[in-house]
mmCIF file of C-alpha atoms in Angstrom:
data_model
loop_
_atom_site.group_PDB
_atom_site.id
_atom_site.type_symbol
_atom_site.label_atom_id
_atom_site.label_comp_id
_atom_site.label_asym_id
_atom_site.label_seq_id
_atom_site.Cartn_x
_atom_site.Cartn_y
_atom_site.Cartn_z
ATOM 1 C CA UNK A 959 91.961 67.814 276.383
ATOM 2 C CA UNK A 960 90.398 71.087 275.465
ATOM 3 C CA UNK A 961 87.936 69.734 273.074
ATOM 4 C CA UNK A 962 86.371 66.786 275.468
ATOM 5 C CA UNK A 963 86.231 69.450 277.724
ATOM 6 C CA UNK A 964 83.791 72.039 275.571
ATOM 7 C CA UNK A 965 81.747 68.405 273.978
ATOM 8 C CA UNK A 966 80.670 67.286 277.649
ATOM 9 C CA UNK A 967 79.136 71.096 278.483
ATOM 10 C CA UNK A 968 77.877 71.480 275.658
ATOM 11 C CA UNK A 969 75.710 67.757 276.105
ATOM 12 C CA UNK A 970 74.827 68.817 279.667
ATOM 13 C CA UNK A 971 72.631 71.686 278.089
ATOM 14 C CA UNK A 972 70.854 70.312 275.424
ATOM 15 C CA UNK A 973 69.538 67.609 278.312
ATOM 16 C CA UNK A 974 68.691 70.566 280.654
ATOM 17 C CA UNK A 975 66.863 72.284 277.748
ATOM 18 C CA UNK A 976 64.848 68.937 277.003
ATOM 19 C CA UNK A 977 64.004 68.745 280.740
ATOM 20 C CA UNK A 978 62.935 72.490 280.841
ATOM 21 C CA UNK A 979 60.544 71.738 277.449
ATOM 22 C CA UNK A 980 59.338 68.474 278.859
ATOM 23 C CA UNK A 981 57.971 70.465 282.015
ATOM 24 C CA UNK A 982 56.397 72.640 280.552
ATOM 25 C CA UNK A 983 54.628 70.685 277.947
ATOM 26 C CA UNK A 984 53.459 68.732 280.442
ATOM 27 C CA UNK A 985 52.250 71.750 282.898
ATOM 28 C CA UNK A 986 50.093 72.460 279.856
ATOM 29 C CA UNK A 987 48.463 69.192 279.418
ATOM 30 C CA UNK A 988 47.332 69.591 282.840
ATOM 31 C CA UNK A 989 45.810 73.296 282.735
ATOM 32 C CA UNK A 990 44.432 72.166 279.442
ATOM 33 C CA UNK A 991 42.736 69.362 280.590
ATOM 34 C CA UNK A 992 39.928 71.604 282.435
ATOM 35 C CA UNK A 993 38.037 68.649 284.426
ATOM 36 C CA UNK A 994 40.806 69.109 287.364
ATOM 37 C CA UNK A 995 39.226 72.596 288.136
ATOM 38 C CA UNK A 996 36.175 74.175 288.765
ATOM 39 C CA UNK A 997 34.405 77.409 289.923
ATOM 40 C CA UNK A 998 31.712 77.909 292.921
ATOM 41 C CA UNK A 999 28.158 77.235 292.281
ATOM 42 C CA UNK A 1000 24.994 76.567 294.509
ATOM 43 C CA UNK A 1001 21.271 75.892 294.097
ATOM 44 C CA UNK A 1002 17.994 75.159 296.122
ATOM 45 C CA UNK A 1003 14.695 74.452 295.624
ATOM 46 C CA UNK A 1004 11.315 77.116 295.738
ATOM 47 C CA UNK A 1005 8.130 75.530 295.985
ATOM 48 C CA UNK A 1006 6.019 76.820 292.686
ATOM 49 C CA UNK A 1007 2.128 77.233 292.549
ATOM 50 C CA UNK A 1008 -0.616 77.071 289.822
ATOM 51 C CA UNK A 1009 -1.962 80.097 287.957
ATOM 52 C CA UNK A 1010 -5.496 79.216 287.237
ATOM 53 C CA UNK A 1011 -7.983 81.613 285.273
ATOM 54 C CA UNK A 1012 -11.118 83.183 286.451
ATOM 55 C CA UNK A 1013 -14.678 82.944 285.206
ATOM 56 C CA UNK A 1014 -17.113 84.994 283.789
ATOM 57 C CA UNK A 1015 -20.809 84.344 283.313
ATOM 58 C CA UNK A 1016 -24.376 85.372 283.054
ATOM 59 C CA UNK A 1017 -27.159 83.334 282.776
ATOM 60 C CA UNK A 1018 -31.177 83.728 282.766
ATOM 61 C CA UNK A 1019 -32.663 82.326 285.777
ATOM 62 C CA UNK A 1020 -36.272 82.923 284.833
ATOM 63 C CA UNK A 1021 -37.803 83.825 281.748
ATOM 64 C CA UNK A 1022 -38.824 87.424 280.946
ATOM 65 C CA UNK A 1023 -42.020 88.395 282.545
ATOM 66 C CA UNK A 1024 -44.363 91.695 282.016
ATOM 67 C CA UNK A 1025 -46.393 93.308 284.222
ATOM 68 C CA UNK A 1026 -48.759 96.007 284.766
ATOM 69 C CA UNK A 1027 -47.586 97.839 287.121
ATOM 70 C CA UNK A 1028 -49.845 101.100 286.833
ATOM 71 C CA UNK A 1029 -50.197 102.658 290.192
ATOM 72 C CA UNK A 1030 -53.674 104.148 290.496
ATOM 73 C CA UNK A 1031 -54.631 100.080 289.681
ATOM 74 C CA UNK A 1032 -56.349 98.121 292.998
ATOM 75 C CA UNK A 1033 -55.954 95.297 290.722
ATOM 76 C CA UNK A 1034 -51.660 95.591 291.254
ATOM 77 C CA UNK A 1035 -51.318 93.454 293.799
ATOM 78 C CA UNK A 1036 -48.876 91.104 292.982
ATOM 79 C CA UNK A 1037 -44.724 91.154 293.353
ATOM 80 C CA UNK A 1038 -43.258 91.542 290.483
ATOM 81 C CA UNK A 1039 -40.094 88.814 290.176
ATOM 82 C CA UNK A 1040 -37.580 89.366 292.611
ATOM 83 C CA UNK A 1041 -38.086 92.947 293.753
ATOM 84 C CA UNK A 1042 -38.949 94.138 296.949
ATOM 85 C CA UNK A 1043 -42.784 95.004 295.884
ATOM 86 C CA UNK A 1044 -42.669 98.499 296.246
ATOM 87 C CA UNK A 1045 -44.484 98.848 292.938
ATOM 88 C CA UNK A 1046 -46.682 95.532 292.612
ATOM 89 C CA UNK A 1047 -48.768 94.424 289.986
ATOM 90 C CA UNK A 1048 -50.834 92.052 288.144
ATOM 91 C CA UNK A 1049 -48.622 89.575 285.172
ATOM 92 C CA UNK A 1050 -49.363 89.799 282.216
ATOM 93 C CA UNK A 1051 -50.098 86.742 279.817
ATOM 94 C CA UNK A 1052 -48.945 87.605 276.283
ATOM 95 C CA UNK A 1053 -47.752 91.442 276.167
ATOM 96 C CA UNK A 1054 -48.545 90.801 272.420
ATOM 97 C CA UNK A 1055 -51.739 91.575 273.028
ATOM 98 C CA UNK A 1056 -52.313 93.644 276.305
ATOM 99 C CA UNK A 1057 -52.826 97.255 274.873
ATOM 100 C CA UNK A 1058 -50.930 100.337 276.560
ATOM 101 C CA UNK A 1059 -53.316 103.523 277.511
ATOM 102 C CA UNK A 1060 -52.107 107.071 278.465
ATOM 103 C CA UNK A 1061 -51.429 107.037 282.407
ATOM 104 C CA UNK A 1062 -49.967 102.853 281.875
ATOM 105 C CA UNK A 1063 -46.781 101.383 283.575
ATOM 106 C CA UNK A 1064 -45.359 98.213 282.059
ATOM 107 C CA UNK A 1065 -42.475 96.601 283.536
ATOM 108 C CA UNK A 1066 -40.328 93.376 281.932
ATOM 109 C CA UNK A 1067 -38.676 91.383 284.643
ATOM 110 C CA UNK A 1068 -35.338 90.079 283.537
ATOM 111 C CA UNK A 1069 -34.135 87.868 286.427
ATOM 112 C CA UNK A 1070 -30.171 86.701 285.828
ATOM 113 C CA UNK A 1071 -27.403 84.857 287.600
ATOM 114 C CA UNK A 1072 -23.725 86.824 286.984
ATOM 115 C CA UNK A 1073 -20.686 84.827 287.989
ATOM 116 C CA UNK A 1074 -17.761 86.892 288.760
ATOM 117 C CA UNK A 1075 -14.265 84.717 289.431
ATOM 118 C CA UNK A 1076 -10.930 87.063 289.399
ATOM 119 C CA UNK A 1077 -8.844 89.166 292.091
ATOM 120 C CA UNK A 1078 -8.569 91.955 289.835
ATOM 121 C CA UNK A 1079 -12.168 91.029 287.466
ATOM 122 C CA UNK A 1080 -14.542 94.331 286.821
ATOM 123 C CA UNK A 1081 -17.178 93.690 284.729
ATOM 124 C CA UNK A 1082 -20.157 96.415 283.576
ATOM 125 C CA UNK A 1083 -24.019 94.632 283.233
ATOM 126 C CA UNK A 1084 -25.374 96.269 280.152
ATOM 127 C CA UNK A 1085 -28.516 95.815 278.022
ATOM 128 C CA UNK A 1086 -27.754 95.776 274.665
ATOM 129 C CA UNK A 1087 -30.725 96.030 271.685
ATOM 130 C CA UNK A 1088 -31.841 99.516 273.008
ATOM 131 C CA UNK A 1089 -30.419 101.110 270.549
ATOM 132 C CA UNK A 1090 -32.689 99.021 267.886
ATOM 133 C CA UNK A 1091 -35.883 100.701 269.534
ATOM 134 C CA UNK A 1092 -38.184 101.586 267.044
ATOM 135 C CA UNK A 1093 -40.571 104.341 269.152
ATOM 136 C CA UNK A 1094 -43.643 105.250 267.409
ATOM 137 C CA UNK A 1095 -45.441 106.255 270.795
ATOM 138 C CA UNK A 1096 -44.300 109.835 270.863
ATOM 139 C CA UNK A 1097 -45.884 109.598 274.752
ATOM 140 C CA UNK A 1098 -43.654 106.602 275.944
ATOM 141 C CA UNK A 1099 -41.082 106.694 278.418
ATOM 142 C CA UNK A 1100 -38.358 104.258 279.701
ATOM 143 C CA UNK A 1101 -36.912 103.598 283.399
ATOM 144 C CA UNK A 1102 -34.781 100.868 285.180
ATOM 145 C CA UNK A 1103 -34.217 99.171 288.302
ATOM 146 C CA UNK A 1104 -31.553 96.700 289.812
ATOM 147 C CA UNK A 1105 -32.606 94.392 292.639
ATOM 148 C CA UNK A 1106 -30.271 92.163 294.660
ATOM 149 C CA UNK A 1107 -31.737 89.749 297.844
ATOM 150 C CA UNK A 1108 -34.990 91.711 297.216
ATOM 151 C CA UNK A 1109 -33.320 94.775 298.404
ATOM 152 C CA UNK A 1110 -32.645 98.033 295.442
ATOM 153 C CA UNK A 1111 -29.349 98.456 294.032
ATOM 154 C CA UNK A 1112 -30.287 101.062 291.611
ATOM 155 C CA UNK A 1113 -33.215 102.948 292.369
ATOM 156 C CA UNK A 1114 -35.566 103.983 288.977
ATOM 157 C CA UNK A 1115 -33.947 105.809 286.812
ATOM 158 C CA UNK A 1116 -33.930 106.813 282.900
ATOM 159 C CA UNK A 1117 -32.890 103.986 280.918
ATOM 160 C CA UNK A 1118 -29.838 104.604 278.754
ATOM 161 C CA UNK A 1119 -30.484 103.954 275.010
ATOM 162 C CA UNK A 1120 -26.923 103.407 273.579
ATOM 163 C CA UNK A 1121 -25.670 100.174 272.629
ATOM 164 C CA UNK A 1122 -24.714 97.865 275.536
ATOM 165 C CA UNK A 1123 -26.049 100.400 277.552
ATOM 166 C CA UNK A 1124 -24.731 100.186 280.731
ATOM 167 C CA UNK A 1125 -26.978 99.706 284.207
ATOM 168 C CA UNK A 1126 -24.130 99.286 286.526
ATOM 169 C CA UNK A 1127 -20.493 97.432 287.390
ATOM 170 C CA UNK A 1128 -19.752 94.256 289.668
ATOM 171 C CA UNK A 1129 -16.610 93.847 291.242
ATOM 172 C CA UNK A 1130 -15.414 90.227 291.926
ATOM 173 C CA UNK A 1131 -14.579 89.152 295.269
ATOM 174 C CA UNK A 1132 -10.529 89.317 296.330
ATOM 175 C CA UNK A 1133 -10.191 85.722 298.208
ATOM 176 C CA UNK A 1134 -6.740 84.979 297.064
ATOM 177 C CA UNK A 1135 -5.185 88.850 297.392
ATOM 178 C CA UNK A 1136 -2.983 88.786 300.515
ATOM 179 C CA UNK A 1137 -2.804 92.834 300.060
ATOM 180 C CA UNK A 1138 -4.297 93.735 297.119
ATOM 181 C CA UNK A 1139 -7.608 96.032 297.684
ATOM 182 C CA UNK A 1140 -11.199 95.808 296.891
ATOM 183 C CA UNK A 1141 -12.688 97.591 293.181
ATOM 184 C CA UNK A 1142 -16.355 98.538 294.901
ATOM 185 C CA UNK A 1143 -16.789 101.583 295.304
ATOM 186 C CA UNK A 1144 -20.465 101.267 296.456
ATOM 187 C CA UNK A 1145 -20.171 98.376 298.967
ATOM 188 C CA UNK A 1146 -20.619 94.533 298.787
ATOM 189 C CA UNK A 1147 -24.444 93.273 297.699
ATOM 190 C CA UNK A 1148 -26.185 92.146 301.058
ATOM 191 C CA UNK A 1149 -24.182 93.920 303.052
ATOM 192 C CA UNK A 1150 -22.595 97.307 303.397
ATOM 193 C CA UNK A 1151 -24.005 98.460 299.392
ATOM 194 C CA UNK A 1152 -26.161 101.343 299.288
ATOM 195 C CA UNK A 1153 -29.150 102.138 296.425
ATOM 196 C CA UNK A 1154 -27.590 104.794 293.833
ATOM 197 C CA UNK A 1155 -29.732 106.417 290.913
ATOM 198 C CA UNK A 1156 -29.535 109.027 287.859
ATOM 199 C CA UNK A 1157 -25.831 109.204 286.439
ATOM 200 C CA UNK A 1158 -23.920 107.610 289.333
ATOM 201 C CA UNK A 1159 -25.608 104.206 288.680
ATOM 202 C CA UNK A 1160 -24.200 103.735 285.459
ATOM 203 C CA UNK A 1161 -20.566 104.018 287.166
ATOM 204 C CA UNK A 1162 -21.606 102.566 290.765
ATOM 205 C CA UNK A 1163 -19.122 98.973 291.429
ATOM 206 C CA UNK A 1164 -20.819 97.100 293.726
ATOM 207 C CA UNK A 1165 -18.482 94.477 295.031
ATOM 208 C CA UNK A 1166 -19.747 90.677 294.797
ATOM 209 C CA UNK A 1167 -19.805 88.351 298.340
ATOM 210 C CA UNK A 1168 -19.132 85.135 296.744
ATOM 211 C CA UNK A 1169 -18.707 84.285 293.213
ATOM 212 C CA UNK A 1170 -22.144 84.445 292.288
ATOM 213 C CA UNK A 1171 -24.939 86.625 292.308
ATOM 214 C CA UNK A 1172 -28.826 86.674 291.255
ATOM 215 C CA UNK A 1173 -29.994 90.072 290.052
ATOM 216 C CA UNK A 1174 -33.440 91.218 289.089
ATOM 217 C CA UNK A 1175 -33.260 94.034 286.288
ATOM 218 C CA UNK A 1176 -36.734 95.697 285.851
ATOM 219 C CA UNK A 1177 -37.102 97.705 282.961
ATOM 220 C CA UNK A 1178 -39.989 100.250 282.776
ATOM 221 C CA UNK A 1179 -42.238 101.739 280.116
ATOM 222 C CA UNK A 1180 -44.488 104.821 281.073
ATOM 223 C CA UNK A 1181 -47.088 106.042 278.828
ATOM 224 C CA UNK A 1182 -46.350 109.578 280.191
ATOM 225 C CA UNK A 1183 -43.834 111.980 280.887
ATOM 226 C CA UNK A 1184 -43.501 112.050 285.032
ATOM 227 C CA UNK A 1185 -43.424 115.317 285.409
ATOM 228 C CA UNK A 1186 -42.257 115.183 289.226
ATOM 229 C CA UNK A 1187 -39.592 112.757 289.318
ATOM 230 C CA UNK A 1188 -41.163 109.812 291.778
ATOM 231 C CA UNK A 1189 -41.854 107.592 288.562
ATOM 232 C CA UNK A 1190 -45.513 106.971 289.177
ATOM 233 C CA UNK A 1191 -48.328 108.352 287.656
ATOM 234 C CA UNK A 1192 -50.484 111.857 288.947
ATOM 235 C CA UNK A 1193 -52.715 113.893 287.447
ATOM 236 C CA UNK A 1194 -49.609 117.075 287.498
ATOM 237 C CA UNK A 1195 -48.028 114.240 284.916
ATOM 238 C CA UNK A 1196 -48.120 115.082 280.852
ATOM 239 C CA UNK A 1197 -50.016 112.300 278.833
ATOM 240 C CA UNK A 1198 -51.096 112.594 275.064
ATOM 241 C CA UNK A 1199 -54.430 113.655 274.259
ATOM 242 C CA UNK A 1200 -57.307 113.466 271.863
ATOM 243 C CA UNK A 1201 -56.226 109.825 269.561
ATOM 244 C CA UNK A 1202 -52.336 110.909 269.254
ATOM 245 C CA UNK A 1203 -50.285 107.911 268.932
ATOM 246 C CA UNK A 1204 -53.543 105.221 268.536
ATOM 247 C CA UNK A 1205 -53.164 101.594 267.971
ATOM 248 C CA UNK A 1206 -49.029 102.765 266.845
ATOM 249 C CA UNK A 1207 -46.631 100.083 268.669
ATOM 250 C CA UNK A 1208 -42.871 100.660 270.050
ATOM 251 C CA UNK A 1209 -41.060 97.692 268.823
ATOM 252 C CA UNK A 1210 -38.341 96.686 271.315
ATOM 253 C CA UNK A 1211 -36.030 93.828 269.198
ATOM 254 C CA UNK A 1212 -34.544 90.831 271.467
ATOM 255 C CA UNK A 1213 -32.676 92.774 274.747
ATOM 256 C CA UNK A 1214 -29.399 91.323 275.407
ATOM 257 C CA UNK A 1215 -27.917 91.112 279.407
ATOM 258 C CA UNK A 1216 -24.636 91.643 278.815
ATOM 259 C CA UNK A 1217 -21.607 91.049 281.175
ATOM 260 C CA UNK A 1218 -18.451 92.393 279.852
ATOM 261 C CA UNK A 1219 -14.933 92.737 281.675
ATOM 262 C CA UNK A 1220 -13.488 96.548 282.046
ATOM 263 C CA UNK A 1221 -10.488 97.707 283.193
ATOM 264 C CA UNK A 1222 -11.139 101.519 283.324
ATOM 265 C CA UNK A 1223 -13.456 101.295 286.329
ATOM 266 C CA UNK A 1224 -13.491 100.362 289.712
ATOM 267 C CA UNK A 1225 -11.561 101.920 292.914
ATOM 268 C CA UNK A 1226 -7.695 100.540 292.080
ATOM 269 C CA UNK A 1227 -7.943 101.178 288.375
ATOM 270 C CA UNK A 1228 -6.418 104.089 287.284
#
């Protein structure tokens, strides 16, 4: 009777231990499945935009034209291109062949169309080829101007002779800034810009009204050294005498306008 007794516990626990393993094997097949659970997530949908580049251009609008320009002259009586005729003249047909005296003005005419397209676009207009001069007229003397609309951007000044030497800087206009600022730093052409000269037009930004603008760039060449600053010719004026510097030539190799993007000038450029 004793040993029935211990043979019928000792079966009970061997089918309580199965039942214990056969819970937990099958608690593990369901943690281990993994598609019964998951963690938060969320999402939503921003509207996106397009990032488009800008433009840069120049382009001649007229072909170069020379004139004499040589104040003491009643025959200077014509505009010269797109300036605002404060020093008319008569054109010249083939500057080949016109001949330069002591006391002369010549001026070359380079009319251009700049395109300017960029919120944050600085470019510098530069004439390159200066720098290829070859001056055999020991009496000859250069000068510049900038016209926009007629109206002086850059009153005459000495011409710099360096490679892409610069005249001054454009600053696109800033349509699609909601905050960002303006580069000028002498006011828009046509409107609130103001004539610089000397030094300060080489780093003047004028800013642009629309994409486009036409400038007039008059370059000068004086066959004497002003001696009084206005850039026209007096008797107080130095000119070469006796036959110094007869039938020589200063040979002036194709000019280049140049438009070429900076970023180290302009008023938000540091």
């Amino acid at each position: 009777m004793t040993n029935n007794d211990q043979i019928i516990v000792v079966a009970e626990d061997k089918k309580r231990r199965r039942g214990v393993v056969w819970v937990a094997a099958g608690a593990s097949a369901l943690l281990l499945g993994g598609s019964t659970f998951a963690l938060w997530s969320a999402s939503d949908t921003f509207s996106g935009g397009t990032i488009t580049a800008g433009d840069l251009n120049i382009a001649q609008l007229q072909d170069t034209s020379f004139w004499d320009v040589s104040n003491d002259r009643a025959d200077a009586t014509e505009v010269v291109g797109a300036t605002n005729g404060s020093q008319p003249g008569h054109q010249i047909d083939d500057v080949d062949t016109w001949r330069i005296a002591p006391g002369d003005k010549l001026a070359a005419s380079f009319e251009t169309t700049v395109t300017l397209a960029g919120d944050n676009l600085v470019a510098r207009v530069g004439l390159d080829g200066l720098d290829q001069l070859e001056s055999n007229i020991s009496g000859m003397f250069y000068s510049y101007e900038v016209y926009y609309g007629g109206e002086l951007l850059v009153n005459e000044t000495v011409l710099p002779t360096g490679a892409d030497a610069p005249l001054l800087y454009l600053a696109a206009p800033t349509a699609g800034q909601a905050s960002g600022l303006d580069d000028a730093t002498n006011g828009i052409l046509g409107d609130t810009a103001e004539a610089v000269d000397g030094v300060a037009a080489q780093t003047a930004v004028f800013g642009m009204p629309g994409t486009t603008a036409d400038l007039n760039i008059v370059v000068y060449a004086s066959f004497y050294e002003d001696v009084d600053g206005d850039f026209r010719y007096s008797d107080t004026d130095i000119t070469v005498t006796d036959r110094t510097d007869v039938t020589v030539s200063d040979t002036i190799a194709d000019l280049t306008l140049n438009l070429t993007q900076v970023r180290d000038a302009g008023a938000q450029f540091s």
